[in-house]
CSV table of C-alpha atoms in Angstrom, one decimal:
chain,number,residue,atom,x,y,z
A,1,GLU,CA,-9.7,22.3,34.2
A,2,LEU,CA,-10.4,19.2,32.0
A,3,THR,CA,-12.5,16.3,32.8
A,4,ILE,CA,-12.1,12.9,31.1
A,5,ILE,CA,-15.4,12.0,29.6
A,6,LYS,CA,-14.4,8.8,28.0
A,7,GLN,CA,-11.0,7.0,27.8
A,8,LEU,CA,-10.4,5.3,24.5
A,9,THR,CA,-8.7,2.0,24.6
A,10,ASN,CA,-6.6,0.5,22.0
A,11,THR,CA,-8.5,-2.8,21.7
A,12,VAL,CA,-8.0,-2.8,17.8
A,13,GLU,CA,-4.4,-3.8,18.2
A,14,SER,CA,-3.4,-7.3,19.2
A,15,PRO,CA,-1.7,-7.9,22.4
A,16,LEU,CA,0.8,-10.2,20.4
A,17,GLN,CA,3.7,-8.4,19.0
A,18,LEU,CA,4.0,-10.3,15.8
A,19,THR,CA,6.8,-10.0,13.3
A,20,LEU,CA,6.4,-11.5,9.8
A,21,ALA,CA,9.8,-12.1,8.1
A,22,VAL,CA,9.0,-13.2,4.5
A,23,ALA,CA,11.3,-13.7,1.7
A,24,LEU,CA,10.9,-11.5,-1.4
A,25,LEU,CA,8.2,-13.0,-3.6
A,26,LYS,CA,7.7,-12.7,-7.4
A,27,GLY,CA,5.5,-10.0,-8.9
A,28,ASP,CA,3.0,-8.2,-6.6
A,29,LYS,CA,2.6,-11.2,-4.2
A,30,PHE,CA,4.7,-9.3,-1.6
A,31,ASP,CA,2.3,-6.3,-1.8
A,32,TRP,CA,-0.6,-8.8,-1.3
A,33,VAL,CA,1.2,-10.3,1.7
A,34,VAL,CA,1.8,-6.8,3.2
A,35,GLN,CA,-1.9,-5.8,2.9
A,36,LYS,CA,-3.3,-9.0,4.3
A,37,ALA,CA,-0.8,-9.2,7.2
A,38,THR,CA,-1.6,-5.6,8.1
A,39,GLU,CA,-5.3,-6.5,8.4
A,40,LEU,CA,-4.6,-9.4,10.5
A,41,GLY,CA,-2.7,-7.2,13.1
A,42,ILE,CA,1.0,-7.8,12.2
A,43,THR,CA,3.4,-5.5,14.1
A,44,ARG,CA,6.5,-5.5,11.9
A,45,ILE,CA,7.4,-6.9,8.4
A,46,VAL,CA,10.9,-7.9,7.6
A,47,PRO,CA,11.6,-8.5,3.8
A,48,LEU,CA,14.2,-11.3,3.6
A,49,LEU,CA,16.9,-12.0,1.1
A,50,THR,CA,17.1,-15.8,0.9
A,51,GLU,CA,19.0,-18.2,-1.5
A,52,HIS,CA,15.8,-18.9,-3.5
A,53,CYS,CA,14.1,-15.4,-3.6
A,54,ASP,CA,13.4,-13.7,-6.8
A,55,ILE,CA,16.6,-12.0,-8.0
A,56,ARG,CA,14.6,-9.1,-9.6
A,57,GLN,CA,13.3,-8.1,-6.2
A,58,LEU,CA,16.9,-7.4,-4.8
A,59,LYS,CA,16.1,-3.7,-5.3
A,60,ALA,CA,13.5,-4.0,-2.7
A,61,GLU,CA,14.6,-1.1,-0.6
A,62,HIS,CA,13.1,1.2,-3.4
A,63,LYS,CA,9.7,-0.6,-2.6
A,64,LEU,CA,9.5,0.3,1.1
A,65,PRO,CA,7.6,3.5,0.5
A,66,ARG,CA,5.1,1.4,-1.7
A,67,TRP,CA,4.7,-1.2,1.0
A,68,GLN,CA,4.3,1.5,3.7
A,69,ARG,CA,1.5,3.0,1.5
A,70,ILE,CA,-0.2,-0.4,1.1
A,71,ALA,CA,0.0,-0.9,4.8
A,72,LEU,CA,-1.4,2.5,5.7
A,73,GLU,CA,-4.4,2.0,3.3
A,74,ALA,CA,-5.0,-1.4,5.0
A,75,LEU,CA,-4.8,0.1,8.5
A,76,LYS,CA,-7.4,2.6,7.5
A,77,GLN,CA,-9.6,0.0,6.1
A,78,CYS,CA,-9.6,-2.2,9.2
A,79,GLY,CA,-9.5,0.5,11.8
A,80,ARG,CA,-6.1,0.0,13.2
A,81,ARG,CA,-4.3,2.8,14.9
A,82,LYS,CA,-0.6,1.8,15.0
A,83,LEU,CA,1.6,1.9,11.9
A,84,VAL,CA,3.3,-1.4,10.8
A,85,GLU,CA,7.1,-1.2,11.1
A,86,PHE,CA,9.1,-2.0,8.1
A,87,VAL,CA,12.8,-2.5,7.9
A,88,GLU,CA,15.4,-2.6,5.0
A,89,PRO,CA,15.6,-6.1,3.4
A,90,LEU,CA,17.9,-8.3,5.6
A,91,SER,CA,19.8,-11.4,4.6
A,92,TRP,CA,18.5,-14.6,6.4
A,93,PRO,CA,21.7,-15.0,8.5
A,94,LYS,CA,21.7,-11.3,9.5
A,95,PHE,CA,17.9,-11.4,10.4
A,96,CYS,CA,18.3,-14.6,12.5
A,97,ALA,CA,21.3,-13.1,14.5
A,98,GLU,CA,19.3,-10.0,15.3
A,99,GLU,CA,15.7,-11.2,16.0
A,100,THR,CA,14.7,-11.0,19.6
A,101,SER,CA,11.2,-12.2,19.7
A,102,ASN,CA,10.2,-14.6,22.6
A,103,MET,CA,8.9,-17.2,20.1
A,104,LYS,CA,10.8,-17.7,16.8
A,105,LEU,CA,9.1,-20.0,14.3
A,106,ILE,CA,10.2,-21.0,10.7
A,107,LEU,CA,7.6,-22.4,8.4
A,108,SER,CA,9.2,-25.5,6.8
A,109,GLU,CA,7.8,-27.8,4.1
A,110,ARG,CA,10.1,-30.4,5.2
A,111,GLY,CA,8.4,-31.0,8.5
A,112,GLY,CA,8.7,-29.7,12.1
A,113,GLN,CA,6.1,-29.4,14.7
A,114,ARG,CA,2.4,-28.7,14.3
A,115,LEU,CA,1.7,-25.2,15.2
A,116,LYS,CA,-0.8,-26.3,18.0
A,117,ASP,CA,2.1,-28.3,19.6
A,118,VAL,CA,4.4,-25.3,20.0
A,119,ALA,CA,4.8,-23.9,23.5
A,120,PRO,CA,2.7,-20.8,24.0
A,121,ALA,CA,4.0,-17.3,23.1
A,122,THR,CA,4.4,-14.8,25.8
A,123,ASP,CA,4.2,-11.2,24.3
A,124,SER,CA,6.2,-11.4,21.1
A,125,ALA,CA,6.6,-13.9,18.2
A,126,CYS,CA,8.2,-14.2,14.8
A,127,ILE,CA,7.3,-16.3,12.0
A,128,ALA,CA,9.6,-16.6,8.9
A,129,VAL,CA,8.4,-17.7,5.5
A,130,ALA,CA,10.5,-18.7,2.6
A,131,SER,CA,10.1,-17.7,-1.1
A,132,GLU,CA,8.7,-19.9,-3.8
A,133,GLY,CA,11.7,-22.1,-3.8
A,134,GLY,CA,11.6,-22.9,0.0
A,135,TRP,CA,14.5,-23.0,2.5
A,136,SER,CA,17.9,-24.4,1.6
A,137,GLU,CA,19.6,-26.9,4.0
A,138,ALA,CA,22.0,-24.1,5.0
A,139,GLU,CA,19.2,-21.6,5.8
A,140,LEU,CA,17.4,-24.3,8.0
A,141,GLU,CA,20.8,-24.9,9.8
A,142,VAL,CA,21.2,-21.2,10.5
A,143,ALA,CA,17.6,-20.9,11.7
A,144,ALA,CA,18.3,-24.0,14.2
A,145,GLU,CA,21.4,-22.3,15.4
A,146,HIS,CA,19.5,-19.1,16.4
A,147,GLY,CA,16.6,-20.9,18.1
A,148,PHE,CA,14.0,-21.0,15.4
A,149,VAL,CA,11.5,-23.8,15.9
A,150,PRO,CA,10.5,-25.5,12.5
A,151,VAL,CA,6.8,-25.8,12.2
A,152,HIS,CA,4.4,-27.0,9.4
A,153,LEU,CA,0.8,-26.1,8.4
A,154,GLY,CA,-0.4,-29.5,7.5
A,155,ALA,CA,0.3,-32.0,4.9
A,156,ARG,CA,-0.2,-29.7,1.8
A,157,ILE,CA,2.6,-27.5,0.5
A,158,LEU,CA,1.1,-24.0,0.4
A,159,ARG,CA,2.2,-21.2,-1.9
A,160,ALA,CA,4.5,-18.8,-0.1
A,161,GLU,CA,2.0,-16.0,0.1
A,162,THR,CA,-0.8,-18.4,1.4
A,163,ALA,CA,1.6,-19.8,4.0
A,164,ALA,CA,2.5,-16.2,5.2
A,165,ILE,CA,-1.1,-15.2,5.6
A,166,THR,CA,-2.0,-18.5,7.1
A,167,GLY,CA,0.8,-18.5,9.7
A,168,VAL,CA,-0.1,-15.0,10.8
A,169,ALA,CA,-3.8,-15.9,11.1
A,170,LEU,CA,-3.2,-18.9,13.0
A,171,LEU,CA,-0.6,-17.1,15.5
A,172,GLN,CA,-3.2,-14.4,16.1
A,173,HIS,CA,-5.9,-17.0,16.7
A,174,ARG,CA,-3.8,-18.8,19.2
A,175,TRP,CA,-1.9,-16.0,21.1
A,176,GLY,CA,-3.3,-12.7,19.7
A,177,ASP,CA,-6.8,-11.4,19.4
A,178,LEU,CA,-8.5,-13.4,16.7
């Protein structure tokens, strides 16, 4: 016969199931985003192939094991218990068509709502971030067709990696556990 002495709760994980869809970035910037987003409680990371992403990164499927290792080290460092999910790199239109989060946001340097004015997330959200070249007009149209709400992070244009981490932190602060 077993007696439960203490039941451990999973309070380390955020109640918000948060997907970060980020275009492939130059150099090791994507690695940095993986590490910091993991520390902030991201649930899933989707590498995106966009019109302005770094062409040299198109062999990203070979980098998935590296990103998984980086995420695992970040999990250990911050005491999380649940692995971050990674998917193979997806084209922007394919990702938009398949994404099922309750709230879908696209960070846009060309305007949109302030994040604090967006209707509250329920249990799942997605935030999409472009590469260094930003979104093309066609990509913004595809996003709108699939229900993505354009948002901005203020008057300053941020680097892609800064925007990704800032977006994750703000969503976790608003609807997650930060």
